[in-house]
Coordinates of C-alpha atoms in Angstrom, one line a residue:
Chain A
Q404 CA 13.2 3.3 -14.9
L405 CA 11.4 3.8 -11.3
Q406 CA 13.5 1.7 -8.8
L407 CA 13.1 1.9 -4.5
Q408 CA 15.3 0.0 -2.2
E409 CA 14.8 -0.1 1.5
S410 CA 17.6 -0.7 3.8
G411 CA 18.5 -1.2 7.6
P412 CA 18.4 -4.0 10.1
G413 CA 16.8 -7.3 10.2
L414 CA 16.8 -7.4 13.2
V415 CA 16.0 -5.0 15.8
K416 CA 15.8 -5.8 19.8
P417 CA 12.5 -5.0 21.3
S418 CA 12.0 -1.3 23.1
E419 CA 14.4 -0.4 20.6
T420 CA 14.2 2.5 17.4
L421 CA 14.0 1.3 13.3
S422 CA 15.9 3.1 11.1
L423 CA 15.2 2.1 7.7
R424 CA 16.2 4.0 4.4
C425 CA 14.8 4.2 0.9
T426 CA 16.6 4.8 -1.8
V427 CA 14.7 6.1 -5.1
S428 CA 16.4 5.9 -8.3
G429 CA 15.0 6.9 -11.8
A430 CA 13.2 9.8 -10.5
S431 CA 13.3 12.7 -8.4
I432 CA 11.4 12.7 -4.5
S433 CA 11.7 16.1 -5.1
D434 CA 9.4 15.6 -7.5
S435 CA 6.7 17.8 -5.6
N436 CA 4.1 15.7 -8.1
F437 CA 4.6 13.3 -5.6
Y438 CA 4.5 12.5 -2.0
W439 CA 6.5 9.4 -0.4
G440 CA 5.5 6.2 2.3
W441 CA 6.0 4.2 4.4
I442 CA 3.5 0.0 4.1
R443 CA 4.4 -2.6 6.7
Q444 CA 2.8 -6.3 6.4
P445 CA 3.1 -8.3 9.6
P446 CA 4.0 -12.5 8.3
G447 CA 0.4 -14.0 6.8
K448 CA -1.8 -10.4 7.4
G449 CA -2.4 -7.7 5.2
L450 CA -1.3 -4.5 4.5
E451 CA -0.8 -1.3 7.1
W452 CA 0.0 2.3 6.1
I453 CA 2.6 3.6 8.3
G454 CA 3.5 7.8 6.5
S455 CA 3.7 9.5 3.3
V456 CA 6.1 12.8 3.0
S457 CA 5.9 14.9 0.7
H458 CA 9.3 16.9 -0.8
S459 CA 9.0 19.6 0.8
G460 CA 8.9 17.2 4.0
S461 CA 5.5 17.1 4.6
T462 CA 4.2 15.2 7.4
F463 CA 0.9 12.7 7.7
Y464 CA 0.6 9.3 9.9
N465 CA -1.2 6.3 11.4
P466 CA -3.3 7.9 13.8
S467 CA -2.1 4.2 15.3
L468 CA 1.1 4.8 15.2
K469 CA 1.9 8.9 14.8
S470 CA 3.5 9.3 18.5
R471 CA 6.0 6.1 17.7
V472 CA 7.0 7.3 14.2
A473 CA 8.9 9.7 12.1
I474 CA 9.8 10.0 8.2
S475 CA 12.0 11.8 6.6
V476 CA 13.5 13.2 3.6
D477 CA 17.3 13.7 2.2
T478 CA 16.6 15.6 -1.4
S479 CA 19.8 15.6 -1.3
K480 CA 20.9 11.6 -1.2
N481 CA 17.5 11.2 -3.2
Q482 CA 15.9 9.2 0.0
F483 CA 13.5 8.9 2.3
S484 CA 13.9 7.4 5.6
L485 CA 11.4 6.2 8.6
R486 CA 12.4 5.7 12.3
L487 CA 9.8 3.4 14.1
N488 CA 10.3 3.5 18.7
S489 CA 9.8 1.5 21.1
L490 CA 8.8 -1.3 19.2
T491 CA 7.4 -4.4 20.0
A492 CA 6.9 -8.0 19.0
A493 CA 4.7 -6.8 17.0
D494 CA 5.8 -4.4 15.1
T495 CA 7.6 -7.9 13.2
A496 CA 6.5 -6.8 9.1
V497 CA 7.9 -6.6 5.7
Y498 CA 8.1 -3.3 5.5
Y499 CA 8.4 -1.3 2.1
C500 CA 9.3 2.2 0.8
S501 CA 6.3 3.2 -1.9
R502 CA 5.4 6.3 -3.9
L503 CA 2.0 8.0 -4.7
P504 CA 0.5 10.4 -7.5
V505 CA -0.2 13.3 -6.0
D506 CA -3.3 14.9 -6.7
V507 CA -6.4 15.1 -4.8
I508 CA -5.5 13.3 -1.0
T509 CA -8.9 11.3 -0.9
N510 CA -7.8 10.1 -5.0
D511 CA -4.1 9.1 -4.6
F512 CA -2.8 6.0 -4.6
F513 CA 1.0 3.9 -4.2
D514 CA 2.0 3.4 -7.7
F515 CA 5.1 2.1 -7.5
W516 CA 6.5 0.0 -4.3
G517 CA 10.3 -1.0 -2.8
Q518 CA 10.4 -5.1 -2.9
G519 CA 10.4 -4.6 0.9
T520 CA 12.4 -5.4 3.4
L521 CA 11.8 -8.3 6.9
V522 CA 12.1 -7.1 10.1
T523 CA 12.3 -9.1 13.3
V524 CA 12.0 -7.6 16.9
S525 CA 13.1 -10.1 19.0
S526 CA 15.5 -10.3 22.2
Chain B
Q1221 CA -10.7 -5.6 11.2
S1222 CA -9.9 -3.6 8.9
V1223 CA -11.7 -0.4 7.7
L1224 CA -12.6 -1.8 4.4
T1225 CA -14.5 -5.5 4.4
Q1226 CA -12.6 -8.2 2.0
P1227 CA -14.0 -12.0 1.5
P1228 CA -11.0 -13.8 3.2
S1229 CA -11.3 -15.6 0.3
V1230 CA -12.1 -16.3 -2.5
S1231 CA -11.7 -19.4 -5.3
G1232 CA -12.6 -19.8 -9.6
A1233 CA -11.8 -22.3 -12.6
P1234 CA -9.5 -21.5 -14.8
G1235 CA -11.4 -18.9 -18.2
Q1236 CA -13.7 -18.3 -14.9
R1237 CA -15.0 -14.9 -14.1
V1238 CA -15.1 -14.4 -10.0
T1239 CA -15.6 -10.9 -7.9
I1240 CA -13.7 -9.3 -5.1
S1241 CA -15.9 -7.0 -3.1
C1242 CA -14.8 -4.0 -0.4
T1243 CA -17.1 -3.1 1.7
G1244 CA -16.3 0.2 3.5
S1245 CA -18.1 3.4 5.2
S1246 CA -19.4 6.6 4.7
S1247 CA -16.0 7.9 5.9
N1248 CA -14.3 5.8 2.7
I1249 CA -15.8 4.7 -0.1
G1250 CA -19.3 5.9 1.1
A1251 CA -17.8 10.1 0.9
D1252 CA -16.5 9.4 -3.0
N1253 CA -13.0 8.1 -2.4
D1254 CA -11.2 6.7 -5.3
V1255 CA -11.1 2.6 -4.5
H1256 CA -7.8 1.4 -6.2
W1257 CA -6.7 -2.3 -5.7
Y1258 CA -3.4 -4.4 -5.6
Q1259 CA -2.1 -7.5 -6.7
Q1260 CA 0.2 -9.4 -4.6
L1261 CA 2.0 -13.2 -5.9
P1262 CA 3.8 -14.8 -3.6
G1263 CA 6.4 -13.4 -2.2
T1264 CA 6.4 -9.9 -4.1
A1265 CA 5.7 -6.8 -3.3
P1266 CA 2.1 -5.3 -4.2
K1267 CA 1.3 -4.2 -8.0
L1268 CA -0.8 -1.6 -8.8
L1269 CA -3.6 -3.6 -10.4
I1270 CA -6.8 -0.7 -11.0
F1271 CA -6.5 3.1 -9.8
R1272 CA -9.4 5.7 -8.6
N1273 CA -12.4 3.0 -9.5
T1274 CA -12.0 1.4 -12.5
N1275 CA -7.9 2.4 -14.0
R1276 CA -6.0 0.5 -15.3
P1277 CA -2.1 1.0 -15.7
S1278 CA -0.5 0.2 -18.2
G1279 CA 1.0 -3.6 -18.7
V1280 CA -2.4 -4.4 -16.9
P1281 CA -4.6 -6.6 -19.0
D1282 CA -8.6 -5.6 -20.0
R1283 CA -9.4 -8.7 -18.0
F1284 CA -9.1 -6.7 -15.1
S1285 CA -12.1 -4.3 -14.0
G1286 CA -13.3 -2.0 -11.5
S1287 CA -16.4 -0.2 -10.2
K1288 CA -17.8 1.0 -7.8
S1289 CA -20.9 2.0 -6.5
G1290 CA -22.4 3.8 -3.1
T1291 CA -20.5 2.4 -0.2
S1292 CA -18.5 -0.6 -2.3
A1293 CA -16.4 -1.4 -5.3
S1294 CA -15.0 -4.7 -6.7
L1295 CA -12.6 -6.0 -9.0
V1296 CA -13.8 -8.6 -12.3
I1297 CA -11.4 -10.5 -13.3
A1298 CA -13.3 -11.8 -16.5
G1299 CA -11.0 -14.8 -18.0
L1300 CA -9.3 -16.2 -15.3
Q1301 CA -5.7 -17.9 -15.3
A1302 CA -3.7 -19.8 -13.1
E1303 CA -0.8 -16.0 -12.7
D1304 CA -3.8 -14.3 -11.4
E1305 CA -3.6 -17.0 -8.1
A1306 CA -2.4 -14.3 -5.4
N1307 CA -3.9 -12.4 -2.6
Y1308 CA -5.6 -8.4 -3.6
Y1309 CA -6.2 -4.7 -1.9
C1310 CA -8.9 -2.1 -1.9
Q1311 CA -7.8 0.9 -0.7
S1312 CA -9.2 4.1 0.2
Y1313 CA -9.0 6.9 1.8
D1314 CA -11.0 7.4 5.7
Y1315 CA -11.7 10.5 7.5
S1316 CA -11.5 8.3 10.2
L1317 CA -9.7 8.4 13.4
S1318 CA -8.9 4.5 11.5
G1319 CA -6.7 7.2 9.3
F1320 CA -5.1 8.6 6.3
W1321 CA -5.0 6.3 3.4
V1322 CA -6.3 2.6 4.8
F1323 CA -6.7 -1.0 2.7
G1324 CA -8.3 -3.7 2.8
G1325 CA -7.6 -7.0 4.9
G1326 CA -6.9 -8.8 1.0
T1327 CA -8.5 -11.6 -0.5
K1328 CA -6.8 -14.9 -1.4
L1329 CA -8.0 -16.0 -5.0
T1330 CA -7.1 -19.3 -5.1
V1331 CA -7.8 -20.6 -9.4
L1332 CA -8.7 -24.5 -9.0

């Protein structure tokens, strides 16, 4: 049974860097049939794709966040991580990690999601 | 402002059929990119409902169906049930600077 679990701080100060980790169980993050991604949802608002990473570490980022975001994989721990710097209140959101079955990139979707973790940016 | 446009809300009585639209452009849906749909029940993570325009993952009732035409896609829910009350999001791939994978703004379905 595939499970994704986000972990990280629930409160981060403005201008600081957010670091989140997603631990994958029930599947190997090294499987070349999948990408892994981060999506966020501000309170009461819609979904925003942040970025995705392949098993080999190739990355794809939302252009609106590209200058502040980095996603990486740790195959030894079956985890992938998100770093988002220069935080502001607008980054307050529930952050989800997810899996994408790889086909043609234009046809990819998010088939499994973690439960999400609320990150509040406040002093 | 989302790249994919959905109505903010729709409603229907139990047993009725509702349709949720997702309107894009030539840089996403109109570029022959697939559309996918997610259901988000209150307080939970989104769940994949329809993938590649018309396909249901295992366990999704056949009351849910999807279609795509031109620059738009639709999610149809037949035989509405109280447990269908949720937010629904469409998703596709966009070639413009708006980003790669993009979501619609979401539609709140209320079962009357």
